[in-house]
mmCIF file of C-alpha atoms and ligand atoms in Angstrom:
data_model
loop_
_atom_site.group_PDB
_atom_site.id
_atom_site.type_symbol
_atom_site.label_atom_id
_atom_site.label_comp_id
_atom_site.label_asym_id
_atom_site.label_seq_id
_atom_site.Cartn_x
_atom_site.Cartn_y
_atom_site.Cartn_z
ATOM 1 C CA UNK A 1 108.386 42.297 89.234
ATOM 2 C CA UNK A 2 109.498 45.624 90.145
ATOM 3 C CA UNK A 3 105.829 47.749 88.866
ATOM 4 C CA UNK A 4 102.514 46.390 88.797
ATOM 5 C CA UNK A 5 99.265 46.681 91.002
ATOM 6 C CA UNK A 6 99.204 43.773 93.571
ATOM 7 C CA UNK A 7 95.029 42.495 93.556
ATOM 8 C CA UNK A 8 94.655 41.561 97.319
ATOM 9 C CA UNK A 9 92.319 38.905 96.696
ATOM 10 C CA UNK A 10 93.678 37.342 93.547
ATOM 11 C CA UNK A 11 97.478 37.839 94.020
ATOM 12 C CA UNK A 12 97.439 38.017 90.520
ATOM 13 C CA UNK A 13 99.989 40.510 89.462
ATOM 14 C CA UNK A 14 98.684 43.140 86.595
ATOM 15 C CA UNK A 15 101.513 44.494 84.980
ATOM 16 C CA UNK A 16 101.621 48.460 84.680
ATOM 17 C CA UNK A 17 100.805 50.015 81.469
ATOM 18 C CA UNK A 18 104.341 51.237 80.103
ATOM 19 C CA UNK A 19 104.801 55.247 81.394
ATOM 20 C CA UNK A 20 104.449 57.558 78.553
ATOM 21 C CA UNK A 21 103.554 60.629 80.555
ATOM 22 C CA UNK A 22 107.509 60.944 81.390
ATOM 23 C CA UNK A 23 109.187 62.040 77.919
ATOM 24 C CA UNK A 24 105.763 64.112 77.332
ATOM 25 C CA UNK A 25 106.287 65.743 80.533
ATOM 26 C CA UNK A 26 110.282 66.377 79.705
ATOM 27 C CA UNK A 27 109.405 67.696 76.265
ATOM 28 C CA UNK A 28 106.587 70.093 77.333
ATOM 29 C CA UNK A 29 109.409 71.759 79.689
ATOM 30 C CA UNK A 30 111.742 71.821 77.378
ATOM 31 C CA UNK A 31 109.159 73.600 75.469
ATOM 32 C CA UNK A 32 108.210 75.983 78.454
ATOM 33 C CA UNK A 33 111.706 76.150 78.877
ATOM 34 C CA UNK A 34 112.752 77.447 74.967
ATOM 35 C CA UNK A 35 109.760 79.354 74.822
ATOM 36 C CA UNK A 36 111.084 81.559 77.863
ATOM 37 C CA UNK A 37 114.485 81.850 76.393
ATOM 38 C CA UNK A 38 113.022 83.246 73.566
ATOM 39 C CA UNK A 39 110.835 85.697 75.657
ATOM 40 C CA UNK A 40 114.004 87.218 77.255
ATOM 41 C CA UNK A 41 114.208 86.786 80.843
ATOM 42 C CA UNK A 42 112.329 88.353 83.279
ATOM 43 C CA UNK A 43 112.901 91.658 84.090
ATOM 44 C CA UNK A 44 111.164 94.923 86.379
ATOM 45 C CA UNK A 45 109.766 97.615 84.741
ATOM 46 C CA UNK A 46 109.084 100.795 86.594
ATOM 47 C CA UNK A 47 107.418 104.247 85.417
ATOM 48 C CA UNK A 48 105.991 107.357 87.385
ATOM 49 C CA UNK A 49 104.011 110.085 86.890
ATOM 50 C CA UNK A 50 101.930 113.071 88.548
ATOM 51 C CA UNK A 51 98.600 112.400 88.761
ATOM 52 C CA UNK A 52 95.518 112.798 91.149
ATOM 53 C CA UNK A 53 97.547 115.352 92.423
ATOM 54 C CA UNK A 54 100.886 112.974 93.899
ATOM 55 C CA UNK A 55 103.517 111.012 92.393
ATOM 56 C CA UNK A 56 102.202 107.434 90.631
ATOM 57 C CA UNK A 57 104.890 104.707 90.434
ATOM 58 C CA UNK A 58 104.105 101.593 88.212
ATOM 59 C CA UNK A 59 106.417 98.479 88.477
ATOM 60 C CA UNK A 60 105.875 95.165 86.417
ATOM 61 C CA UNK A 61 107.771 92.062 85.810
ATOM 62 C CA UNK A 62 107.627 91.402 82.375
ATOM 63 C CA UNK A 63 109.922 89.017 79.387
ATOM 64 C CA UNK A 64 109.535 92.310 77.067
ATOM 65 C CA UNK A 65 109.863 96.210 77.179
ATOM 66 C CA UNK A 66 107.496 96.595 75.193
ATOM 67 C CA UNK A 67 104.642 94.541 76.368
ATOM 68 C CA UNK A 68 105.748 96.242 79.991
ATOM 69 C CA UNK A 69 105.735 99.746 78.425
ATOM 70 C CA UNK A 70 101.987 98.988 76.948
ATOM 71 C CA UNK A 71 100.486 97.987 80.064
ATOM 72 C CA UNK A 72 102.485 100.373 81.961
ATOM 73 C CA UNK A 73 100.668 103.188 79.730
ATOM 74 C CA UNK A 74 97.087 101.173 79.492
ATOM 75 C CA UNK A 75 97.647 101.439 83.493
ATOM 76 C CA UNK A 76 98.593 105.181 83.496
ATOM 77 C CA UNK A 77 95.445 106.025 81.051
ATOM 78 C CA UNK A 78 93.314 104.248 83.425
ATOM 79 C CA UNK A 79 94.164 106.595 86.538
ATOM 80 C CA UNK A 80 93.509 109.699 84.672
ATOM 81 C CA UNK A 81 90.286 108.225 83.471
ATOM 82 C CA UNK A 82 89.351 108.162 86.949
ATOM 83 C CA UNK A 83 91.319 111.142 88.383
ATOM 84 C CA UNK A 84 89.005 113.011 85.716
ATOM 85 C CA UNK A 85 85.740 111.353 87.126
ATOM 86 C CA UNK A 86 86.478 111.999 91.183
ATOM 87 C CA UNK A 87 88.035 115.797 90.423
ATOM 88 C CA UNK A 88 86.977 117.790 93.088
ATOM 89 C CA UNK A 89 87.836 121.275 91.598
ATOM 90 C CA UNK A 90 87.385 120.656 87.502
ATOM 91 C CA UNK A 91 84.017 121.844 86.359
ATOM 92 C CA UNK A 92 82.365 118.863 84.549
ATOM 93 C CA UNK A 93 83.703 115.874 86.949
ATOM 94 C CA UNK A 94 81.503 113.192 88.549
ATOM 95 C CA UNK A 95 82.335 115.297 91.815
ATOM 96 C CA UNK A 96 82.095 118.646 90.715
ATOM 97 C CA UNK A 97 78.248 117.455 89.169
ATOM 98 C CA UNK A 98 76.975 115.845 92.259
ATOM 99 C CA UNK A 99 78.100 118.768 94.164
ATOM 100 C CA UNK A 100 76.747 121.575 91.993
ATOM 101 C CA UNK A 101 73.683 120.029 92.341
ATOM 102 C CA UNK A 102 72.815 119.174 95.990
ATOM 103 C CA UNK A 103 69.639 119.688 97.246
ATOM 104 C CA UNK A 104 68.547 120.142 93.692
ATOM 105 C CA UNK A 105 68.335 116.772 92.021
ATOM 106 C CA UNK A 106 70.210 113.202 91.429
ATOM 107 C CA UNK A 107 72.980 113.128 88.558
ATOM 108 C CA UNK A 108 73.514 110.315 86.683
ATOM 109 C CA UNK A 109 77.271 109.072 87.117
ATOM 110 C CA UNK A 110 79.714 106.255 86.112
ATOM 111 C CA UNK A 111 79.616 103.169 87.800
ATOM 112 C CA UNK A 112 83.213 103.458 89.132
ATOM 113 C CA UNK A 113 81.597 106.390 91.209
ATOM 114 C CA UNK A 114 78.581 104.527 92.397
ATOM 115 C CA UNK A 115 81.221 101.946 93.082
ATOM 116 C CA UNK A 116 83.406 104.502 95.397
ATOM 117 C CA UNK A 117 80.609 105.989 96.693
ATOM 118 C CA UNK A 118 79.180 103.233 97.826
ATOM 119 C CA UNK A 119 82.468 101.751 99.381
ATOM 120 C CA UNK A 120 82.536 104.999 100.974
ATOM 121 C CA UNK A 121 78.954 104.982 102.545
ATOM 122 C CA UNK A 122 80.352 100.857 103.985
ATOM 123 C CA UNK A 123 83.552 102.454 105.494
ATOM 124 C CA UNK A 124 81.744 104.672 106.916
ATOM 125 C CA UNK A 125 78.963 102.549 108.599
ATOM 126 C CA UNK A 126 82.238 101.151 109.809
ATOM 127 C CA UNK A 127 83.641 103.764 111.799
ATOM 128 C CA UNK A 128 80.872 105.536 112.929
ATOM 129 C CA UNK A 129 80.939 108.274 111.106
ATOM 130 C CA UNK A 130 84.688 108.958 111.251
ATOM 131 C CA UNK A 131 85.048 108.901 107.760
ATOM 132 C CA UNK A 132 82.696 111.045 105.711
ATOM 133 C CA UNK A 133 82.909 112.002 102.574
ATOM 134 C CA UNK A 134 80.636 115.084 103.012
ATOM 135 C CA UNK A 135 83.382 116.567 104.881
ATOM 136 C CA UNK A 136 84.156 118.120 101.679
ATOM 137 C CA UNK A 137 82.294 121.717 102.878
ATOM 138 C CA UNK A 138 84.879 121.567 105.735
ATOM 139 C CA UNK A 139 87.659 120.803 103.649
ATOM 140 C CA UNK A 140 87.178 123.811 101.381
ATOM 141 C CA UNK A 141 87.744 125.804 104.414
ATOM 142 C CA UNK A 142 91.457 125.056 104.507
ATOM 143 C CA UNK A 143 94.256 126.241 102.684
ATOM 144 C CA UNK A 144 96.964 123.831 103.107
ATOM 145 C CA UNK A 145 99.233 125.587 100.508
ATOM 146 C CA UNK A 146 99.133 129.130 101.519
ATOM 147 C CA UNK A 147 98.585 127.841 105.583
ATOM 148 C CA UNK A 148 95.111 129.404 106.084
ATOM 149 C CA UNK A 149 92.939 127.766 108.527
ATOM 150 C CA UNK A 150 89.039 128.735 108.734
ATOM 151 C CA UNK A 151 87.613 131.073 111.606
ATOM 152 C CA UNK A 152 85.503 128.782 113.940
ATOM 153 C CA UNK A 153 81.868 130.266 113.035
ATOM 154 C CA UNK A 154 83.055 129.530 109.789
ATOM 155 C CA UNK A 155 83.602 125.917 110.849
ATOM 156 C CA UNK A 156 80.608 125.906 113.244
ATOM 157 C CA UNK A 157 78.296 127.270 110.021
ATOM 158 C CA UNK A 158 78.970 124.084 107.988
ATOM 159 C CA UNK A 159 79.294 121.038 110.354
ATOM 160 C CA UNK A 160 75.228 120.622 109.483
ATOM 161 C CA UNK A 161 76.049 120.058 106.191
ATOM 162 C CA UNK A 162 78.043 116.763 106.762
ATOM 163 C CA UNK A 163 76.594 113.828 106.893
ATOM 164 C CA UNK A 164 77.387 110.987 104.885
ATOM 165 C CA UNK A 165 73.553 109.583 105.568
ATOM 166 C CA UNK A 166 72.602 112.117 103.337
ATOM 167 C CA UNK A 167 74.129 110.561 100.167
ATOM 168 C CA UNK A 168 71.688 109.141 98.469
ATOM 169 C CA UNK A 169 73.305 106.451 95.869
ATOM 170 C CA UNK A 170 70.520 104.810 93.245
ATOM 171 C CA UNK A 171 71.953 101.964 91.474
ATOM 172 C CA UNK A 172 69.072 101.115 89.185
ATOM 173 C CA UNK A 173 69.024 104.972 87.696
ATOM 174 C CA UNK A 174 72.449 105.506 88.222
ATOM 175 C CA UNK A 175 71.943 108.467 90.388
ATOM 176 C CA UNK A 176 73.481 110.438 93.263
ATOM 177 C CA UNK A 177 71.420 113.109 95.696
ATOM 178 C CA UNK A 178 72.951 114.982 98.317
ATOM 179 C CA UNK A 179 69.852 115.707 100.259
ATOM 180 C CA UNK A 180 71.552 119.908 101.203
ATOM 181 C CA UNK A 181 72.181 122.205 99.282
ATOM 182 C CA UNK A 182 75.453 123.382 100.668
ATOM 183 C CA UNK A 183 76.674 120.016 100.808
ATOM 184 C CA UNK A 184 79.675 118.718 99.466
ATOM 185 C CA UNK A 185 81.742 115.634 98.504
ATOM 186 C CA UNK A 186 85.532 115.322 98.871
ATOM 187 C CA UNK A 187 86.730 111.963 97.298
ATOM 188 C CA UNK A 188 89.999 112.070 98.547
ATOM 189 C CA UNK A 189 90.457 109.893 100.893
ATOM 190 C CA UNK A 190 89.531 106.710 99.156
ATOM 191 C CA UNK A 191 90.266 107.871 95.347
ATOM 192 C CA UNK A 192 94.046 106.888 95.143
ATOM 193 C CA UNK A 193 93.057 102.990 97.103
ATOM 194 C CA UNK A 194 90.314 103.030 94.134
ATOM 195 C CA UNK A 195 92.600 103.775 91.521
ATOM 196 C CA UNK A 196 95.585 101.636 92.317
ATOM 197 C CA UNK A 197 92.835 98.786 92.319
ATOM 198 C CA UNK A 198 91.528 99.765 88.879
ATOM 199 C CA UNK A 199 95.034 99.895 87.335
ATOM 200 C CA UNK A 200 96.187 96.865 88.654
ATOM 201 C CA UNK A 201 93.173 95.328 86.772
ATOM 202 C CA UNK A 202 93.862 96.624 83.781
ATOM 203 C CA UNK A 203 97.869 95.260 84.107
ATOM 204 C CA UNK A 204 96.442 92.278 84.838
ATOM 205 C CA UNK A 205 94.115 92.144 81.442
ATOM 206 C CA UNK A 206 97.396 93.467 79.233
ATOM 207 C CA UNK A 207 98.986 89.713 80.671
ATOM 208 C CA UNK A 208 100.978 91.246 83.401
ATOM 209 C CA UNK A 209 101.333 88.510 86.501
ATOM 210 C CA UNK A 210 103.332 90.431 88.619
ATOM 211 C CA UNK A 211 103.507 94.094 89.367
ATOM 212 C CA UNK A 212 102.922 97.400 91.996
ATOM 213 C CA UNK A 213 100.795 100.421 91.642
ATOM 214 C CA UNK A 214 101.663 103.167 94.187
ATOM 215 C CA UNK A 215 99.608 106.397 94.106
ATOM 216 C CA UNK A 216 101.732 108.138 96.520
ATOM 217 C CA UNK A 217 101.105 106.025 100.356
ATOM 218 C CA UNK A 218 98.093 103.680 98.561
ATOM 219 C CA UNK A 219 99.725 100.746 97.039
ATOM 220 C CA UNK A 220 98.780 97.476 95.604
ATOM 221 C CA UNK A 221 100.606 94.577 94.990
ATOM 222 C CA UNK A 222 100.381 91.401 92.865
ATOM 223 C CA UNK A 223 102.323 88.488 92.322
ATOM 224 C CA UNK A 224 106.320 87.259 92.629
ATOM 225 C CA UNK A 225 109.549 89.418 91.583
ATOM 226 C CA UNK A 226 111.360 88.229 89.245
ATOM 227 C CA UNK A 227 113.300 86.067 91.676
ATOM 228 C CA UNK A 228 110.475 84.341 93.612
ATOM 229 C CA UNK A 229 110.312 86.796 96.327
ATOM 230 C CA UNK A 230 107.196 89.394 97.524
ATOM 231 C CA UNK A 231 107.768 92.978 96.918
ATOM 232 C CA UNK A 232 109.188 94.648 99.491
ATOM 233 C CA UNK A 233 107.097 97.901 100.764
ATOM 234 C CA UNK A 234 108.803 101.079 102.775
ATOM 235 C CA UNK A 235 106.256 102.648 105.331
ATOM 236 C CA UNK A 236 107.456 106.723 105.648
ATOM 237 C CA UNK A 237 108.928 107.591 109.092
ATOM 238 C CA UNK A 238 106.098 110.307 110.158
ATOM 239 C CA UNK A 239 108.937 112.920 111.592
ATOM 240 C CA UNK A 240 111.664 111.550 109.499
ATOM 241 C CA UNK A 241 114.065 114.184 109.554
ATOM 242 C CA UNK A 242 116.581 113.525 106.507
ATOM 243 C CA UNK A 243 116.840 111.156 103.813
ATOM 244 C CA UNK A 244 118.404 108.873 105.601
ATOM 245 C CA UNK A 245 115.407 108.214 108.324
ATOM 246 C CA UNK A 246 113.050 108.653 105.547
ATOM 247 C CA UNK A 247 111.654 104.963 105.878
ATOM 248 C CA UNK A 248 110.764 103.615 109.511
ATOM 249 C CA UNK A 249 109.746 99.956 108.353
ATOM 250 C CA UNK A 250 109.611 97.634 105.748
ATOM 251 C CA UNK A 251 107.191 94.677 105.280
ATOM 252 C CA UNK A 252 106.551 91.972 102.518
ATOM 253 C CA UNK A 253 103.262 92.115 100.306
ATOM 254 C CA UNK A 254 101.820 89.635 98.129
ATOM 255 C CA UNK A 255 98.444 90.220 96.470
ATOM 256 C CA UNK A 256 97.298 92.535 99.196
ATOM 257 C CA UNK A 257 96.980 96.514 99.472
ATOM 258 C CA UNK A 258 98.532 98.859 101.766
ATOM 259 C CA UNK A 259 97.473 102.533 102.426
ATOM 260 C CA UNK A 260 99.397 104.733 104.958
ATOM 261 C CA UNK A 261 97.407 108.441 106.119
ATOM 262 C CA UNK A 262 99.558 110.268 107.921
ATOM 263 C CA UNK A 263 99.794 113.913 108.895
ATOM 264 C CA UNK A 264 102.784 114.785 107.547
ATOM 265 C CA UNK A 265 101.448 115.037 104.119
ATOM 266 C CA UNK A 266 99.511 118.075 103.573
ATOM 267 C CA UNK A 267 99.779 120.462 106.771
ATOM 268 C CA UNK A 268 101.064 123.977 108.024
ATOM 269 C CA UNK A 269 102.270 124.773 111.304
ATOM 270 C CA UNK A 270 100.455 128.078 113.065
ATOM 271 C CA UNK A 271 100.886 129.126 116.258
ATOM 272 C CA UNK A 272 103.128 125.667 117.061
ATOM 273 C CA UNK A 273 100.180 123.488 115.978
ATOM 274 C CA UNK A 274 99.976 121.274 113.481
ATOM 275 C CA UNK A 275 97.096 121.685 110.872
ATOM 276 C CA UNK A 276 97.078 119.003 108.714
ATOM 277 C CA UNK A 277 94.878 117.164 105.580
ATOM 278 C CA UNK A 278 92.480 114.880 107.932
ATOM 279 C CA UNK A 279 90.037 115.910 109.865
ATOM 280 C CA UNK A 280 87.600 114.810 112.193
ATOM 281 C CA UNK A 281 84.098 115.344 110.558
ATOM 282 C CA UNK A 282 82.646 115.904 114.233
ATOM 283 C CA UNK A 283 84.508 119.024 114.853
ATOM 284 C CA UNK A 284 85.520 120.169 111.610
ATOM 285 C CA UNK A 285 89.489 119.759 113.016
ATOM 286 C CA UNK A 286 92.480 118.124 112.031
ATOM 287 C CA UNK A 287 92.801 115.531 114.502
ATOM 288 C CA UNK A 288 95.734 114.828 116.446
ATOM 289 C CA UNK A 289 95.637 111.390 117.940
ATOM 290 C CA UNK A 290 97.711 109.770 115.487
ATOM 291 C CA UNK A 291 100.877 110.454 113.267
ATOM 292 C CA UNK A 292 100.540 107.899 110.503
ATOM 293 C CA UNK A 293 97.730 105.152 109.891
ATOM 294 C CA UNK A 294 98.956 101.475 107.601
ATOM 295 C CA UNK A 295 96.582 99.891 107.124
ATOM 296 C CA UNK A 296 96.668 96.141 105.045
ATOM 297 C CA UNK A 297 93.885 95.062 103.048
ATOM 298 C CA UNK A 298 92.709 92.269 99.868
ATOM 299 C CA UNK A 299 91.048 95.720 98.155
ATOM 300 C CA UNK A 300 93.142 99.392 98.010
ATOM 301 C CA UNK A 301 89.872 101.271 98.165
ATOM 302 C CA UNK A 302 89.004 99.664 101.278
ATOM 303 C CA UNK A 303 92.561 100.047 102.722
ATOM 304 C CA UNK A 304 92.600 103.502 101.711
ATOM 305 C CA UNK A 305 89.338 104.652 103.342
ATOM 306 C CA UNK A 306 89.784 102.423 106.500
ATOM 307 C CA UNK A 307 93.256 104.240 106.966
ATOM 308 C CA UNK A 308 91.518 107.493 106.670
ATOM 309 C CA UNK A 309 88.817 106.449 108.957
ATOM 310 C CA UNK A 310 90.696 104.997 111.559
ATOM 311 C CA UNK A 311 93.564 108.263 111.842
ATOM 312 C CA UNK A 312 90.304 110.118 112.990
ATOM 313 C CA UNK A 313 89.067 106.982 115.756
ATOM 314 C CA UNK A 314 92.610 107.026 116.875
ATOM 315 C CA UNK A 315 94.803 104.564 118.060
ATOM 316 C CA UNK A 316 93.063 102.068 120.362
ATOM 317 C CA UNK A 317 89.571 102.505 119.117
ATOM 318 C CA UNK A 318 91.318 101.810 115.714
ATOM 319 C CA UNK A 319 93.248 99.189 116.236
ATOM 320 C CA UNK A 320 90.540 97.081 117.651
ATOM 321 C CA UNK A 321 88.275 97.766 114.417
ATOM 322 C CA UNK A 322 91.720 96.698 112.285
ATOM 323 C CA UNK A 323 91.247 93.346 113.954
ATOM 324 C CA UNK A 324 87.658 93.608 113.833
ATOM 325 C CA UNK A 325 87.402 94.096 110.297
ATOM 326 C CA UNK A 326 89.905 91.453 109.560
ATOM 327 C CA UNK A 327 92.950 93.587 108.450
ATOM 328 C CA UNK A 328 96.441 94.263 109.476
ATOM 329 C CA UNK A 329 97.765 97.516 110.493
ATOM 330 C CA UNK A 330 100.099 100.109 112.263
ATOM 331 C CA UNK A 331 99.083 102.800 114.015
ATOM 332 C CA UNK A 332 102.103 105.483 115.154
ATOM 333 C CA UNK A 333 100.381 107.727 117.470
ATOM 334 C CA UNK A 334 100.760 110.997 118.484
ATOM 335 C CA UNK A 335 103.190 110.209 121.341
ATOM 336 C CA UNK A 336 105.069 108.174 118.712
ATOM 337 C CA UNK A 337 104.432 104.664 120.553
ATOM 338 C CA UNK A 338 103.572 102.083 117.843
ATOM 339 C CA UNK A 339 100.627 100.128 117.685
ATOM 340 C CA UNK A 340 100.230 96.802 115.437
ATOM 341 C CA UNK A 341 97.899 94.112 114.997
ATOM 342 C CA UNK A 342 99.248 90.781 116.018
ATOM 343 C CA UNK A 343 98.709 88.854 113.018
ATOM 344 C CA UNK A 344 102.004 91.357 111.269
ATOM 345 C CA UNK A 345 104.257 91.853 114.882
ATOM 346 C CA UNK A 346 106.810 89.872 113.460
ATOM 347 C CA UNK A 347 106.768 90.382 110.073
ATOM 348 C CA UNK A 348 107.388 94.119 110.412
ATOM 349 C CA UNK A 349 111.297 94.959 110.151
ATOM 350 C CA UNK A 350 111.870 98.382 111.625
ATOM 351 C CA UNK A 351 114.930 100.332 110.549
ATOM 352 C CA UNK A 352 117.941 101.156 112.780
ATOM 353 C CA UNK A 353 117.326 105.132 112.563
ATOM 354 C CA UNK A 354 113.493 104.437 113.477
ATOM 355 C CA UNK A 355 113.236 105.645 117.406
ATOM 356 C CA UNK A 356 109.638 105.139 117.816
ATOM 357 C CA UNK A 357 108.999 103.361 120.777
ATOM 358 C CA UNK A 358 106.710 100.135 122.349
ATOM 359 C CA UNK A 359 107.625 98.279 118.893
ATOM 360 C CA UNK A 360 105.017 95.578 119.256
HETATM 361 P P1 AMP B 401 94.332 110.055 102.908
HETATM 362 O O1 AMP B 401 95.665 110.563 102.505
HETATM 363 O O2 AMP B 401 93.856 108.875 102.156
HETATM 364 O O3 AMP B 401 94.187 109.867 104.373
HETATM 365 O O4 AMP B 401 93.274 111.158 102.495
HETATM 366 C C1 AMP B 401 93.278 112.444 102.992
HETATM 367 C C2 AMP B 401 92.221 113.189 102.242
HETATM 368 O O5 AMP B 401 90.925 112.668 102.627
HETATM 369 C C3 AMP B 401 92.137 114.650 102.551
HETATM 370 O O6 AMP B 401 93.007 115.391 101.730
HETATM 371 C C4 AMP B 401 90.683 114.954 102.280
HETATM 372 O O7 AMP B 401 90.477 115.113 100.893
HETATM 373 C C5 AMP B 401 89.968 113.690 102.722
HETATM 374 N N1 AMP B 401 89.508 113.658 104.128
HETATM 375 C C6 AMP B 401 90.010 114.330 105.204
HETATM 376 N N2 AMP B 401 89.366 113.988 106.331
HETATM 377 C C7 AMP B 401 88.445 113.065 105.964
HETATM 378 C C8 AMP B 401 87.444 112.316 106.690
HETATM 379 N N3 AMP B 401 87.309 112.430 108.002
HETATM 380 N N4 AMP B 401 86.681 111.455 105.983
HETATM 381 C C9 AMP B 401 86.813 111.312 104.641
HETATM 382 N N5 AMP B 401 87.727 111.989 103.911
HETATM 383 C C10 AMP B 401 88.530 112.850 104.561
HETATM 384 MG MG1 MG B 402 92.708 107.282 102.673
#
């Protein structure tokens, strides 16, 4: 007998039950298998928008348009739910509320800004201080548009009032208190992380398996393209120069987040000096140790904020907190040498036109 159990002790041969789980098996794919031809086949779906100030790109793999246009748009909604909350200019935002009323009294806020704030206050334990949200007074300072940089007593007049100590977050009574008046919050460096997070959620809850939320350099991915493979990200040459240097590397990302701060998004040039979006809540500064910041994380918001955090520690003070922390990352620094954390050196292609050097 060709089937059967063989006792050890008996060698007495029990016969197999006959195998029914064979045709079931066969007709439940066939099943699987109709039901997808029905469905369509997979396709990618990709929308964008302006929002929190940038350009949003949504991508999803779906069997249908129209289930991919509905979560695309459930997505969208989401973002300017929260763009609305973390405002820093609009009058009645979370922001604009906990700001008006420092040194005056807590406001009660939604729990996705407890929930940033309090990721902030973490990434900021983190790094020492390098990123602080209450750089916000600072920030105001600058006009990155019309190239106006503050006067140092200007500068020197409101480093007291940054300290991200001073944010007092109450969970029970949802309730924020910034101890100063004077103080401010600026949620921008952790906001678009946050919000590519929170839409990819609410892709996920509309059925989507597979999909990738960009708010401008903070992206998220989830699942398999249509043909089995990760998505594919572009990291932006710092001093690309044309279209065609535009991208300096590409790496694969499956169910992770990747933020890139760099100083080549908001800046002016005075005087042959770059002044540029991030700055160093020490000094009140842009800082110029590094040109770009990647940083590769499970969470967005956490990516987001460490990449902020770490462009102001610099490069070898940041890369060892990358490692420290568990992440992956790329540091181009001022010099452009690159800097990466071993765990990604060889998954990292680097484009021809990319002449940074010390790749590695
Ligand atoms: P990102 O592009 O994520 O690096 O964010 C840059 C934005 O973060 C700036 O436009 C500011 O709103 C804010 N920001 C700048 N410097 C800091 C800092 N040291 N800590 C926290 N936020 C900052
Ligand atoms: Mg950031």
């Amino acid at each position: 007998m060709k089937y059967g159990i063989q006792n050890p002790k008996s060698k007495i041969r029990i016969p197999s039950p006959p195998k029914k789980t064979a045709p079931a098996l066969f007709c439940l794919l066939l099943i699987a298998f109709l039901g997808s031809c029905m469905q369509g086949e997979e396709k990618i779906y990709k929308k964008s928008k302006i929002m929190m100030d940038t350009v949003v790109t949504i991508t999803v793999v779906s069997h249908s348009e129209n289930r991919a246009e509905h979560a695309i748009n459930s997505a969208f909604s989401e973002i300017r739910r929260l763009e609305e909350l973390f405002d820093f200019y609009s009058l009645d935002s979370d922001v604009s509320r906990i700001n008006k009323h420092a040194g005056l009294y807590p406001v009660t806020v939604s729990h996705d800004t407890l929930n940033v704030l309090e990721r902030a206050y973490f990434v900021s334990d983190k790094t020492g201080g390098a990123f602080d949200v209450t750089s916000g007074s600072l920030l105001a300072l600058y006009d990155f548009s019309r190239g106006i940089k503050p006067q140092p007593y200007s500068i020197e007049k409101r480093l007291p009032f940054v300290n991200y100590k001073a944010v007092h977050i109450d969970r029970k009574d949802p309730g924020v208190f910034l101890e100063k008046a004077g103080m401010l919050i600026d949620l921008g460096g952790i906001v678009k992380g946050y919000a590519a997070d929170r839409a990819v959620e609410t892709l996920k809850k509309d059925g989507i398996r597979s999909g990738l939320v960009a708010v401008a350099g903070d992206i998220r991915a989830f699942g398999l393209k249509p043909n089995g493979k990760p998505w594919k990200i572009g990291i932006k040459n710092p001093r690309a120069e044309g279209k065609d240097d535009d991208i300096m590397a590409t790496l694969d990302l499956r169910d992770l987040a990747i933020s890139t701060s760099g100083d080549y998004e908001r800046f002016f040039i005075l005087e042959g000096e770059r002044y540029h979006h991030i700055i160093s809540p020490a000094t009140g500064y842009p800082v110029r140790t590094c040109r770009s910041v990647s940083i590769i994380a499970g969470e967005g918001v956490l990516a987001d904020a460490f990449a902020t955090g770490v462009f102001v520690l610099g490069p070898e003070k940041g890369i060892n907190l990358i490692e420290k922390m568990g992440f992956s990352g790329l540091i181009i620094d001022q010099e452009g040498a690159v800097h990466v954390t071993s765990d990604i050196r060889e998954k990292i292609e680097f484009e021809k036109t990319f002449t940074g050097h010390n790749k590695g």
